[in-house]
Amino acid sequence: MCECPGMGDVLRVGNCSGFYGDRFAAMREMLEGGELDVLTGDYLAELTMLILGRDRRRDPNTGYARTFLAQLRDNLRLALDRGVRVVADAGGVNPAALVAAIRELAAGQGLRPRVALVRGDDLTGRAAALGLGSPLGAHAYLGAFGIADALTGGADVVVTGRVTDASLVVGPGIARFGWGRGDLDALAGATVAGHVLECGTQATGGNHPFFAELGDLTRPGFPVAELRPDGSCVVTKHPGTGGAVTVGTVTAQLVYEVGDARYPGPDVTTRLDTVRLRQDGPDRVAITGVRGEPPPPDVKVSLTALDGWRNAVTVVLTGLDIDAKAELFRRQFRAGLSAEPAELTFTLARVDAPDAPTQQQASALLTVAGRDADERQVGRAFSDAAVELALGSYPGLFATAPPGGASPAGVVTAGWVPQSVPEHEVVHDDGTVRRIAPPPVTSPLAPLTGEPAPGPGDPGPCRRLPLGTLAGARSGDKGRDATIGLWVRDDAAYPWLASLITPDTVRRLLPEAAGLPVTVTRLPHLRAVTVVVAGLLGPGRFDPQGKGVGEWLRSRHVDVPEALL
């Protein structure tokens, strides 16, 4: 086991970043606000890998999260003085360059931290040979044992490229408690803790559907997991910080961006249907009972690619004859193009109201979007086709912003390679390189959605109300698939929710999902169901990452038993 400090049999792991662009001051807030053993930062959303890949293409010395380096400039000495290890995936697509930058920064401050590099995720140079095509970037999701080896070797700062988000927490747990590959339940428990922490303040009330009940959310605190030797934990936050940690806030994060009840990772497949939550005091939620299974034989690979060029213009239509005005603009815009781009869409948002008391409330929005492999097809000529209509189209025409040039479009997809393919290595501070072997036991992944929910019996009198009257929701994306987690807050309402939410119901409530594959998974211990709508998302959609789909679903009206109100 490593010298990772801990409070007896408890390892305190905090988070200070849920995405590239999160609150800059969070690192100092976490270091000064309370006791910690390890501070993690997650900077790598799928689209971030595309952004960083484009950065490195322009400048080979970039490709990492520069805000992390700036945070260390202000806080490295503080972390070293307090004995807090820092573990972050901020290396992005160029973690070696970030390690070099950290050492240069530290030397300039007269510091000598031990910095370790976890590498091997970058499969870009081997992509074609591995059957992954010719992407801009191909990065495998590495597990936690490399991070653990770095900490066991005494690293003060561990920099990784693409690892699973949960690995940032699982790795310190392995190093502290000595878990091996066979300790599947402990690894699964730590994976759940990592999943709760990975998105920062989403675990402490951020983006919560019942936000009005959570007190002061002006500046929610970042979460902390008190991890124990068996993999169980208590999720909490530093004293005096904003937000709240409740069973509801933790449930919301647990059902965020997941598929069915088997949550696969490179080290363990976590059974989400075994997770149990319990309020353990103010701002303390205990997570227990988590079971693990052997990981799948393949690991996921994030594939980023440039997908031509895009442009969009949004114009405002006010008052009367909205549909006729939109049709006139469509016809004129098309006539003004010398050639149509490969993709051309018009989306009319009828957000106007009749007899409106303000101009904004009387207005609708029409967005024209184009994509093409040739930049010229959606460049200035595209914008000019809208500008030229300023004095010769429908009455009251104006745009929400000046039309501009084309911007590069990207797409993120997933691939899979055998666990043995990534050359998972740790480069310790003294230059020693250690290879991390793949798991010796794997198991093919089989979907687990749970038995069909029995009907709740005679519900008695019902009222037609928004689903969100009783149910919370959180949604997001997995590539082009929308993920939605729904839950209720008491046992009596769960049979109603579990029987209500079926693929057909989802398609009825979300007409955009009509004709798309829908998967529903039931998680009774969490009083939750998860929904995956395949192919709902993508560039050009109003909400391309599906962040608001859950709130849309909550706003839809269903029959709610009066006995539950």
Coordinates of C-alpha atoms in Angstrom, one line a residue:
M1 CA 0.0 0.0 0.0
C2 CA 1.1 3.6 -0.6
E3 CA 1.8 6.3 1.8
C4 CA -1.4 8.0 0.7
P5 CA -2.5 9.7 3.9
G6 CA -5.9 9.0 5.4
M7 CA -8.0 9.5 8.5
G8 CA -7.7 6.0 10.0
D9 CA -9.7 3.8 7.6
V10 CA -11.0 6.7 5.6
L11 CA -9.5 8.3 2.5
R12 CA -10.9 11.8 1.8
V13 CA -11.1 12.5 -1.9
G14 CA -12.4 15.8 -3.2
N15 CA -13.2 17.2 -6.6
C16 CA -12.4 20.6 -7.9
S17 CA -13.4 20.4 -11.6
G18 CA -16.3 18.7 -13.4
F19 CA -15.4 20.0 -16.9
Y20 CA -12.9 22.2 -18.8
G21 CA -14.1 25.7 -17.8
D22 CA -15.4 24.9 -14.3
R23 CA -15.0 27.4 -11.4
F24 CA -11.4 28.5 -11.4
A25 CA -11.3 29.2 -7.7
A26 CA -12.5 25.7 -6.8
M27 CA -9.0 24.3 -6.3
R28 CA -8.1 26.8 -3.6
E29 CA -11.6 26.5 -2.1
M30 CA -11.1 22.8 -1.7
L31 CA -7.5 23.0 -0.4
E32 CA -8.4 25.7 2.2
G33 CA -12.0 24.7 3.1
G34 CA -11.4 21.4 5.0
E35 CA -9.4 18.2 5.3
L36 CA -8.5 16.3 2.2
D37 CA -6.0 13.6 1.3
V38 CA -6.5 13.7 -2.5
L39 CA -7.9 16.4 -4.8
T40 CA -9.1 15.3 -8.2
G41 CA -10.0 17.3 -11.3
D42 CA -12.0 16.0 -14.3
Y43 CA -11.5 18.2 -17.4
L44 CA -12.3 15.8 -20.2
A45 CA -15.8 15.7 -21.6
E46 CA -16.0 13.9 -25.0
L47 CA -16.2 17.1 -26.9
T48 CA -13.2 18.5 -24.9
M49 CA -11.1 15.8 -26.5
L50 CA -12.1 17.2 -29.9
I51 CA -11.3 20.8 -28.9
L52 CA -7.9 19.8 -27.5
G53 CA -7.1 17.6 -30.5
R54 CA -7.7 20.6 -32.7
D55 CA -5.5 22.8 -30.4
R56 CA -2.7 20.3 -30.7
R57 CA -3.1 20.1 -34.5
R58 CA -2.4 23.8 -34.7
D59 CA 0.3 23.8 -32.0
P60 CA 2.1 20.5 -31.1
N61 CA 3.0 22.0 -27.7
T62 CA -0.7 22.4 -26.6
G63 CA -3.5 19.9 -26.2
Y64 CA -3.9 19.9 -22.5
A65 CA -6.2 21.8 -20.1
R66 CA -4.4 25.1 -19.6
T67 CA -6.7 26.2 -16.8
F68 CA -5.4 23.3 -14.7
L69 CA -1.9 24.6 -15.1
A70 CA -3.0 28.1 -14.1
Q71 CA -4.7 26.6 -11.0
L72 CA -1.5 24.9 -10.0
R73 CA 0.4 28.1 -10.5
D74 CA -1.7 29.6 -7.7
N75 CA -2.1 26.5 -5.5
L76 CA 0.8 24.0 -6.0
R77 CA 2.7 25.3 -2.9
L78 CA -0.5 25.1 -0.9
A79 CA -1.2 21.5 -1.9
L80 CA 2.3 20.5 -1.1
D81 CA 2.2 22.2 2.3
R82 CA -1.0 20.5 3.2
G83 CA 0.1 17.1 1.9
V84 CA -2.8 16.8 -0.5
R85 CA -2.1 14.7 -3.6
V86 CA -3.5 16.1 -6.9
V87 CA -4.8 13.7 -9.6
A88 CA -6.2 15.1 -12.8
D89 CA -7.0 14.0 -16.4
A90 CA -6.0 17.5 -17.5
G91 CA -3.3 16.1 -19.8
G92 CA -5.9 15.7 -22.5
V93 CA -4.3 14.7 -25.7
N94 CA -0.8 15.8 -24.7
P95 CA -0.2 14.8 -21.1
A96 CA 3.6 14.7 -21.4
A97 CA 3.6 18.4 -22.4
L98 CA 1.5 19.2 -19.3
V99 CA 4.0 17.3 -17.1
A100 CA 6.8 19.3 -18.6
A101 CA 4.9 22.6 -18.0
I102 CA 4.2 21.7 -14.4
R103 CA 7.9 21.0 -13.7
E104 CA 8.8 24.3 -15.3
L105 CA 6.2 26.1 -13.3
A106 CA 7.3 24.5 -10.1
A107 CA 11.0 25.2 -10.7
G108 CA 10.1 28.9 -11.2
Q109 CA 8.5 28.9 -7.7
G110 CA 11.4 27.0 -6.1
L111 CA 9.4 23.8 -5.7
R112 CA 10.2 20.2 -6.5
P113 CA 7.0 18.2 -6.5
R114 CA 7.1 14.6 -7.7
V115 CA 5.1 14.5 -10.9
A116 CA 4.0 11.2 -12.5
L117 CA 2.6 10.7 -16.0
V118 CA 0.0 8.0 -16.9
R119 CA 0.1 7.3 -20.6
G120 CA -0.9 4.7 -23.2
D121 CA -4.4 6.0 -24.0
D122 CA -3.4 7.6 -27.3
L123 CA -4.1 5.1 -30.1
T124 CA -4.2 7.7 -32.8
G125 CA -1.1 6.4 -34.6
R126 CA -2.4 2.8 -34.6
A127 CA -6.1 3.7 -35.3
A128 CA -6.1 2.4 -38.9
A129 CA -4.4 -0.9 -38.0
L130 CA -6.9 -1.4 -35.2
G131 CA -9.9 -0.9 -37.5
L132 CA -10.7 2.5 -36.1
G133 CA -10.4 4.5 -39.3
S134 CA -8.4 7.7 -39.6
P135 CA -9.7 9.9 -36.8
L136 CA -8.3 13.2 -35.6
G137 CA -7.8 11.4 -32.3
A138 CA -8.3 7.9 -30.8
H139 CA -8.0 7.7 -27.1
A140 CA -8.8 4.6 -25.0
Y141 CA -10.4 5.0 -21.6
L142 CA -7.7 3.7 -19.2
G143 CA -8.5 2.3 -15.8
A144 CA -7.3 3.2 -12.3
F145 CA -4.3 1.0 -11.6
G146 CA -1.9 3.3 -13.4
I147 CA -3.0 6.2 -11.1
A148 CA -2.6 3.9 -8.1
D149 CA 0.9 2.9 -9.1
A150 CA 1.9 6.6 -9.5
L151 CA 0.6 7.4 -6.0
T152 CA 2.2 4.3 -4.5
G153 CA 5.5 5.5 -6.1
G154 CA 5.1 8.8 -4.1
A155 CA 3.8 11.2 -6.7
D156 CA 2.5 14.5 -5.5
V157 CA 0.8 15.3 -8.8
V158 CA -0.5 12.6 -11.2
V159 CA -1.3 13.7 -14.7
T160 CA -3.3 11.5 -17.1
G161 CA -4.7 11.7 -20.5
R162 CA -8.0 9.9 -21.2
V163 CA -9.0 7.7 -18.3
T164 CA -12.5 7.0 -17.1
D165 CA -13.8 9.8 -15.0
A166 CA -14.3 7.4 -12.0
S167 CA -10.6 6.3 -12.2
L168 CA -9.6 9.5 -10.7
V169 CA -11.2 8.4 -7.4
V170 CA -10.7 4.6 -7.8
G171 CA -6.9 5.0 -8.2
P172 CA -6.4 6.7 -4.9
G173 CA -8.6 4.0 -3.3
I174 CA -6.5 1.2 -4.7
A175 CA -3.3 2.9 -3.5
R176 CA -4.6 3.6 0.0
F177 CA -6.3 0.2 0.7
G178 CA -4.3 -2.2 -1.5
W179 CA -7.2 -3.5 -3.6
G180 CA -6.3 -6.0 -6.2
R181 CA -8.0 -6.9 -9.5
G182 CA -10.2 -9.4 -7.7
D183 CA -11.6 -6.9 -5.2
L184 CA -14.5 -6.3 -7.5
D185 CA -17.0 -5.0 -4.9
A186 CA -14.6 -2.5 -3.5
L187 CA -13.6 -1.3 -7.0
A188 CA -17.3 -1.0 -7.9
G189 CA -18.1 1.0 -4.7
A190 CA -15.2 3.3 -5.5
T191 CA -16.4 3.6 -9.1
V192 CA -19.8 4.8 -7.8
A193 CA -18.1 7.3 -5.6
G194 CA -16.1 8.5 -8.6
H195 CA -19.2 8.8 -10.7
V196 CA -20.8 10.9 -8.1
L197 CA -17.8 13.2 -7.7
E198 CA -16.8 13.5 -11.4
C199 CA -19.2 16.3 -12.3
G200 CA -18.4 18.5 -9.4
T201 CA -21.3 20.6 -8.0
Q202 CA -23.9 18.4 -9.7
A203 CA -23.6 16.3 -6.6
T204 CA -24.2 19.2 -4.3
G205 CA -27.3 20.7 -5.8
G206 CA -26.1 22.0 -9.2
N207 CA -28.5 21.5 -12.0
H208 CA -31.0 19.9 -9.6
P209 CA -34.6 19.7 -10.6
F210 CA -35.8 20.6 -7.1
F211 CA -33.3 23.4 -6.7
A212 CA -35.7 25.6 -4.7
E213 CA -35.6 23.2 -1.8
L214 CA -31.8 23.1 -1.4
G215 CA -31.1 26.4 0.3
D216 CA -28.4 28.8 -1.0
L217 CA -27.1 27.7 -4.4
T218 CA -25.3 30.9 -5.2
R219 CA -22.0 29.2 -5.0
P220 CA -22.4 25.4 -4.3
G221 CA -19.5 23.6 -2.7
F222 CA -17.6 20.9 -4.5
P223 CA -18.1 17.3 -3.3
V224 CA -15.9 15.1 -1.1
A225 CA -16.1 11.3 -0.8
E226 CA -14.9 9.7 2.4
L227 CA -13.9 6.3 1.0
R228 CA -13.6 3.2 3.2
P229 CA -11.6 -0.1 2.8
D230 CA -14.7 -2.0 1.5
G231 CA -15.4 0.6 -1.2
S232 CA -18.3 2.1 0.6
C233 CA -18.3 5.8 1.2
V234 CA -20.0 8.9 2.5
V235 CA -20.4 11.8 0.1
T236 CA -20.2 15.2 1.7
K237 CA -18.8 18.7 1.2
H238 CA -16.7 21.1 3.2
P239 CA -18.4 22.9 6.1
G240 CA -20.0 26.2 5.4
T241 CA -20.1 25.8 1.6
G242 CA -23.2 26.4 -0.4
G243 CA -25.6 23.8 -1.9
A244 CA -26.5 20.6 -0.2
V245 CA -25.7 16.9 -0.2
T246 CA -28.9 14.8 0.0
V247 CA -30.1 11.5 -1.2
G248 CA -31.8 13.4 -4.0
T249 CA -28.7 15.3 -5.2
V250 CA -26.6 12.1 -5.1
T251 CA -29.4 10.1 -6.9
A252 CA -29.5 12.8 -9.6
Q253 CA -25.8 12.4 -10.3
L254 CA -25.9 8.6 -10.1
V255 CA -28.4 8.4 -12.9
Y256 CA -26.6 10.9 -15.1
E257 CA -25.3 9.7 -18.4
V258 CA -25.6 6.0 -17.7
G259 CA -27.1 3.2 -19.8
D260 CA -28.5 0.1 -18.2
A261 CA -27.8 -1.4 -14.8
R262 CA -24.4 -2.7 -15.8
Y263 CA -22.0 0.3 -15.8
P264 CA -18.9 -0.9 -17.6
G265 CA -15.4 0.2 -16.9
P266 CA -11.9 -1.0 -17.7
D267 CA -11.4 -2.4 -14.1
V268 CA -14.9 -3.5 -13.1
T269 CA -18.5 -3.6 -14.3
T270 CA -20.5 -1.9 -11.6
R271 CA -24.0 -3.1 -10.8
L272 CA -26.0 0.1 -10.4
D273 CA -29.0 -1.9 -9.3
T274 CA -27.2 -2.8 -6.1
V275 CA -26.5 0.8 -5.0
R276 CA -28.1 1.9 -1.8
L277 CA -28.2 5.4 -0.4
R278 CA -28.9 6.7 3.1
Q279 CA -28.9 10.1 4.6
D280 CA -26.2 10.0 7.2
G281 CA -26.6 13.4 8.7
P282 CA -26.7 17.0 7.3
D283 CA -24.8 17.1 4.0
R284 CA -23.8 13.4 4.3
V285 CA -25.0 10.6 2.2
A286 CA -23.8 7.0 2.7
I287 CA -23.4 4.8 -0.4
T288 CA -23.3 1.1 0.4
G289 CA -24.0 -2.4 -1.0
V290 CA -22.4 -1.9 -4.4
R291 CA -21.5 -5.1 -6.2
G292 CA -19.0 -5.5 -8.9
E293 CA -18.5 -8.0 -11.8
P294 CA -15.4 -8.6 -14.0
P295 CA -14.9 -5.9 -16.6
P296 CA -15.6 -6.4 -20.2
P297 CA -12.9 -7.8 -22.5
D298 CA -12.8 -4.6 -24.5
V299 CA -12.2 -1.0 -23.6
K300 CA -14.0 2.0 -25.0
V301 CA -12.1 4.4 -27.4
S302 CA -13.1 8.0 -27.9
L303 CA -12.8 8.8 -31.6
T304 CA -12.8 12.4 -32.6
A305 CA -13.0 13.6 -36.2
L306 CA -13.4 16.8 -38.1
D307 CA -16.8 16.7 -39.9
G308 CA -16.6 19.5 -42.4
W309 CA -17.7 23.1 -41.7
R310 CA -20.9 24.6 -40.2
N311 CA -22.6 27.9 -40.1
A312 CA -25.9 29.1 -38.7
V313 CA -28.0 32.3 -38.7
T314 CA -31.0 33.0 -36.5
V315 CA -33.6 35.6 -37.5
V316 CA -36.5 36.9 -35.5
L317 CA -40.1 36.9 -36.7
T318 CA -42.5 39.2 -34.7
G319 CA -46.2 39.4 -34.4
L320 CA -48.6 38.2 -37.1
D321 CA -48.3 35.7 -39.9
I322 CA -45.3 33.9 -38.4
D323 CA -45.6 30.8 -40.6
A324 CA -45.9 32.8 -43.8
K325 CA -43.0 35.0 -42.8
A326 CA -40.8 31.9 -42.2
E327 CA -41.8 30.4 -45.5
L328 CA -40.9 33.6 -47.3
F329 CA -37.4 33.7 -45.7
R330 CA -36.8 30.0 -46.5
R331 CA -37.6 30.5 -50.2
Q332 CA -35.6 33.7 -50.5
F333 CA -32.6 32.3 -48.6
R334 CA -32.4 29.2 -50.8
A335 CA -32.7 31.4 -53.9
G336 CA -29.8 33.5 -52.7
L337 CA -27.4 30.6 -52.5
S338 CA -25.3 29.8 -55.5
A339 CA -25.3 26.1 -54.4
E340 CA -26.9 24.5 -51.4
P341 CA -24.6 22.9 -48.8
A342 CA -24.7 19.2 -48.2
E343 CA -27.0 19.7 -45.2
L344 CA -29.4 22.6 -44.9
T345 CA -32.0 22.8 -42.1
F346 CA -34.6 25.4 -41.1
T347 CA -35.9 25.2 -37.5
L348 CA -38.8 27.4 -36.4
A349 CA -39.2 27.9 -32.7
R350 CA -42.7 29.2 -31.9
V351 CA -41.9 30.9 -28.7
D352 CA -44.3 33.8 -29.5
A353 CA -47.6 34.5 -27.7
P354 CA -50.7 36.2 -29.1
D355 CA -51.5 39.7 -28.0
A356 CA -48.1 39.8 -26.2
P357 CA -47.3 42.6 -23.7
T358 CA -43.7 42.8 -24.8
Q359 CA -42.0 42.6 -28.3
Q360 CA -39.8 39.7 -27.1
Q361 CA -42.9 37.7 -26.1
A362 CA -44.4 38.4 -29.5
S363 CA -41.4 36.9 -31.4
A364 CA -40.5 33.5 -32.8
L365 CA -37.0 32.3 -33.9
L366 CA -36.1 30.8 -37.2
T367 CA -32.6 29.2 -37.5
V368 CA -31.0 28.2 -40.7
A369 CA -28.0 25.9 -40.4
G370 CA -25.7 24.4 -43.0
R371 CA -22.9 21.9 -43.1
D372 CA -20.6 20.9 -45.9
A373 CA -17.1 19.5 -46.5
D374 CA -16.2 22.6 -48.4
E375 CA -15.8 25.7 -46.2
R376 CA -16.9 27.9 -49.0
Q377 CA -20.4 26.4 -49.1
V378 CA -21.1 27.6 -45.6
G379 CA -18.8 30.5 -45.3
R380 CA -19.3 34.1 -46.2
A381 CA -21.6 33.2 -49.1
F382 CA -23.9 31.5 -46.7
S383 CA -24.0 34.4 -44.3
D384 CA -24.4 36.9 -47.2
A385 CA -27.5 35.1 -48.4
A386 CA -29.1 36.1 -45.1
V387 CA -27.6 39.6 -44.9
E388 CA -28.9 40.5 -48.4
L389 CA -32.5 39.9 -47.3
A390 CA -32.3 42.6 -44.7
L391 CA -34.4 45.1 -46.7
G392 CA -36.3 42.8 -49.0
S393 CA -38.0 40.1 -47.0
Y394 CA -40.7 39.8 -44.4
P395 CA -41.6 42.9 -42.2
G396 CA -39.6 43.3 -39.1
L397 CA -36.6 41.1 -40.0
F398 CA -33.5 41.2 -37.8
A399 CA -31.0 38.7 -36.6
T400 CA -30.0 37.7 -33.1
A401 CA -26.4 38.2 -34.0
P402 CA -24.4 39.4 -37.0
P403 CA -23.8 36.4 -39.4
G404 CA -20.3 35.2 -39.5
G405 CA -17.9 32.8 -41.2
A406 CA -17.9 29.1 -41.1
S407 CA -16.5 27.1 -38.2
P408 CA -15.0 23.7 -38.2
A409 CA -17.4 21.0 -37.2
G410 CA -16.5 17.9 -35.2
V411 CA -18.0 14.6 -34.3
V412 CA -17.2 12.2 -31.4
T413 CA -17.9 8.5 -31.8
A414 CA -17.0 5.4 -29.8
G415 CA -14.9 2.4 -30.8
W416 CA -13.7 -0.6 -28.9
V417 CA -10.4 -2.5 -28.6
P418 CA -9.2 -5.5 -26.5
Q419 CA -8.0 -4.6 -23.0
S420 CA -4.5 -5.7 -24.0
V421 CA -4.2 -3.1 -26.8
P422 CA -3.5 0.1 -24.9
E423 CA 0.1 0.2 -23.6
H424 CA -0.9 1.5 -20.2
E425 CA 2.2 2.8 -18.5
V426 CA 3.3 5.1 -15.6
V427 CA 6.3 7.3 -15.9
H428 CA 7.4 8.1 -12.4
D429 CA 9.1 11.3 -11.4
D430 CA 12.6 9.7 -11.6
G431 CA 11.9 8.4 -15.1
T432 CA 11.2 4.9 -14.2
V433 CA 8.5 3.4 -16.4
R434 CA 6.1 0.7 -15.1
R435 CA 3.7 -1.2 -17.4
I436 CA 0.2 -1.8 -16.1
A437 CA -1.1 -5.2 -17.0
P438 CA -4.7 -5.6 -18.3
P439 CA -7.2 -7.4 -16.0
P440 CA -6.6 -11.2 -16.0
V441 CA -10.4 -12.0 -15.8
T442 CA -13.0 -10.3 -18.0
S443 CA -16.6 -11.1 -18.8
P444 CA -18.7 -10.2 -21.9
L445 CA -21.1 -7.4 -21.2
A446 CA -24.7 -8.3 -21.3
P447 CA -27.5 -5.7 -21.0
L448 CA -29.4 -5.6 -17.7
T449 CA -32.6 -3.6 -17.7
G450 CA -34.6 -5.3 -14.9
E451 CA -37.9 -7.1 -15.1
P452 CA -40.9 -5.3 -16.5
A453 CA -42.5 -3.2 -13.8
P454 CA -45.9 -4.5 -12.5
G455 CA -48.7 -2.1 -12.7
P456 CA -49.4 -0.1 -9.6
G457 CA -53.0 -1.6 -9.4
D458 CA -55.9 0.7 -9.4
P459 CA -54.4 4.2 -8.9
G460 CA -57.7 5.8 -8.0
P461 CA -58.6 9.3 -9.2
C462 CA -55.9 11.0 -11.3
R463 CA -55.1 14.5 -12.3
R464 CA -53.4 15.6 -15.5
L465 CA -50.2 17.2 -14.3
P466 CA -46.6 17.6 -15.4
L467 CA -44.5 14.5 -14.8
G468 CA -42.1 16.7 -12.8
T469 CA -44.8 17.2 -10.2
L470 CA -43.4 14.0 -8.6
A471 CA -40.4 13.0 -10.7
G472 CA -36.9 14.5 -10.9
A473 CA -34.8 14.2 -14.0
R474 CA -31.3 14.7 -15.2
S475 CA -30.2 14.2 -18.8
G476 CA -27.1 14.3 -20.9
D477 CA -25.4 12.5 -23.8
K478 CA -23.4 9.5 -24.8
G479 CA -22.3 10.4 -28.3
R480 CA -25.5 10.9 -30.3
D481 CA -27.7 9.1 -27.7
A482 CA -29.7 11.0 -25.2
T483 CA -29.6 9.7 -21.6
I484 CA -32.3 10.5 -19.1
G485 CA -32.4 9.5 -15.4
L486 CA -35.8 9.8 -13.7
W487 CA -36.5 9.2 -10.0
V488 CA -39.1 9.9 -7.3
R489 CA -38.5 10.7 -3.7
D490 CA -40.7 8.2 -1.8
D491 CA -41.4 4.5 -2.0
A492 CA -45.1 4.9 -2.7
A493 CA -44.5 6.8 -6.0
Y494 CA -42.0 4.3 -7.4
P495 CA -44.4 1.7 -8.7
W496 CA -46.3 4.4 -10.6
L497 CA -43.1 5.8 -12.2
A498 CA -41.7 2.3 -13.0
S499 CA -44.9 1.3 -14.8
L500 CA -45.4 4.6 -16.5
I501 CA -42.0 5.0 -18.1
T502 CA -41.9 2.6 -21.1
P503 CA -40.3 3.0 -24.5
D504 CA -43.8 3.8 -26.0
T505 CA -44.5 6.3 -23.3
V506 CA -41.1 8.0 -23.9
R507 CA -41.9 8.2 -27.6
R508 CA -45.3 9.7 -26.9
L509 CA -44.1 12.3 -24.5
L510 CA -41.0 13.2 -26.6
P511 CA -42.3 13.2 -30.2
E512 CA -38.7 13.8 -31.4
A513 CA -38.0 10.2 -30.3
A514 CA -40.6 8.7 -32.5
G515 CA -39.1 5.9 -34.5
L516 CA -35.9 5.8 -32.5
P517 CA -34.7 2.9 -30.3
V518 CA -35.5 3.5 -26.6
T519 CA -34.2 1.5 -23.7
V520 CA -35.6 1.7 -20.2
T521 CA -33.9 0.4 -17.1
R522 CA -35.4 0.1 -13.6
L523 CA -33.3 0.7 -10.5
P524 CA -35.7 0.0 -7.6
H525 CA -33.1 0.7 -4.8
L526 CA -32.7 4.2 -6.2
R527 CA -36.5 4.6 -6.9
A528 CA -35.3 5.4 -10.4
V529 CA -35.5 4.5 -14.1
T530 CA -33.0 5.4 -16.8
V531 CA -33.8 6.0 -20.4
V532 CA -31.5 5.9 -23.4
V533 CA -32.9 7.4 -26.7
A534 CA -30.5 6.3 -29.5
G535 CA -29.7 8.8 -32.1
L536 CA -31.7 11.7 -30.7
L537 CA -28.8 14.1 -30.5
G538 CA -26.1 15.6 -32.7
P539 CA -24.9 18.8 -34.3
G540 CA -27.6 21.1 -35.5
R541 CA -30.1 20.0 -32.9
F542 CA -31.4 22.8 -30.6
D543 CA -29.9 21.0 -27.6
P544 CA -27.0 19.0 -29.1
Q545 CA -25.9 17.5 -25.8
G546 CA -29.3 16.8 -24.4
K547 CA -28.9 18.8 -21.2
G548 CA -32.5 20.0 -21.2
V549 CA -34.2 16.8 -22.5
G550 CA -35.0 15.7 -18.9
E551 CA -36.6 19.0 -18.1
W552 CA -38.6 18.8 -21.3
L553 CA -39.8 15.4 -20.2
R554 CA -40.7 16.6 -16.8
S555 CA -42.9 19.3 -18.3
R556 CA -45.0 16.9 -20.2
H557 CA -48.4 16.1 -18.7
V558 CA -49.3 12.6 -17.5
D559 CA -52.0 11.1 -15.3
V560 CA -50.8 11.5 -11.7
P561 CA -52.7 9.6 -8.9
E562 CA -54.2 12.0 -6.5
A563 CA -53.1 9.7 -3.6
L564 CA -49.5 10.5 -4.4
L565 CA -49.9 14.3 -4.4

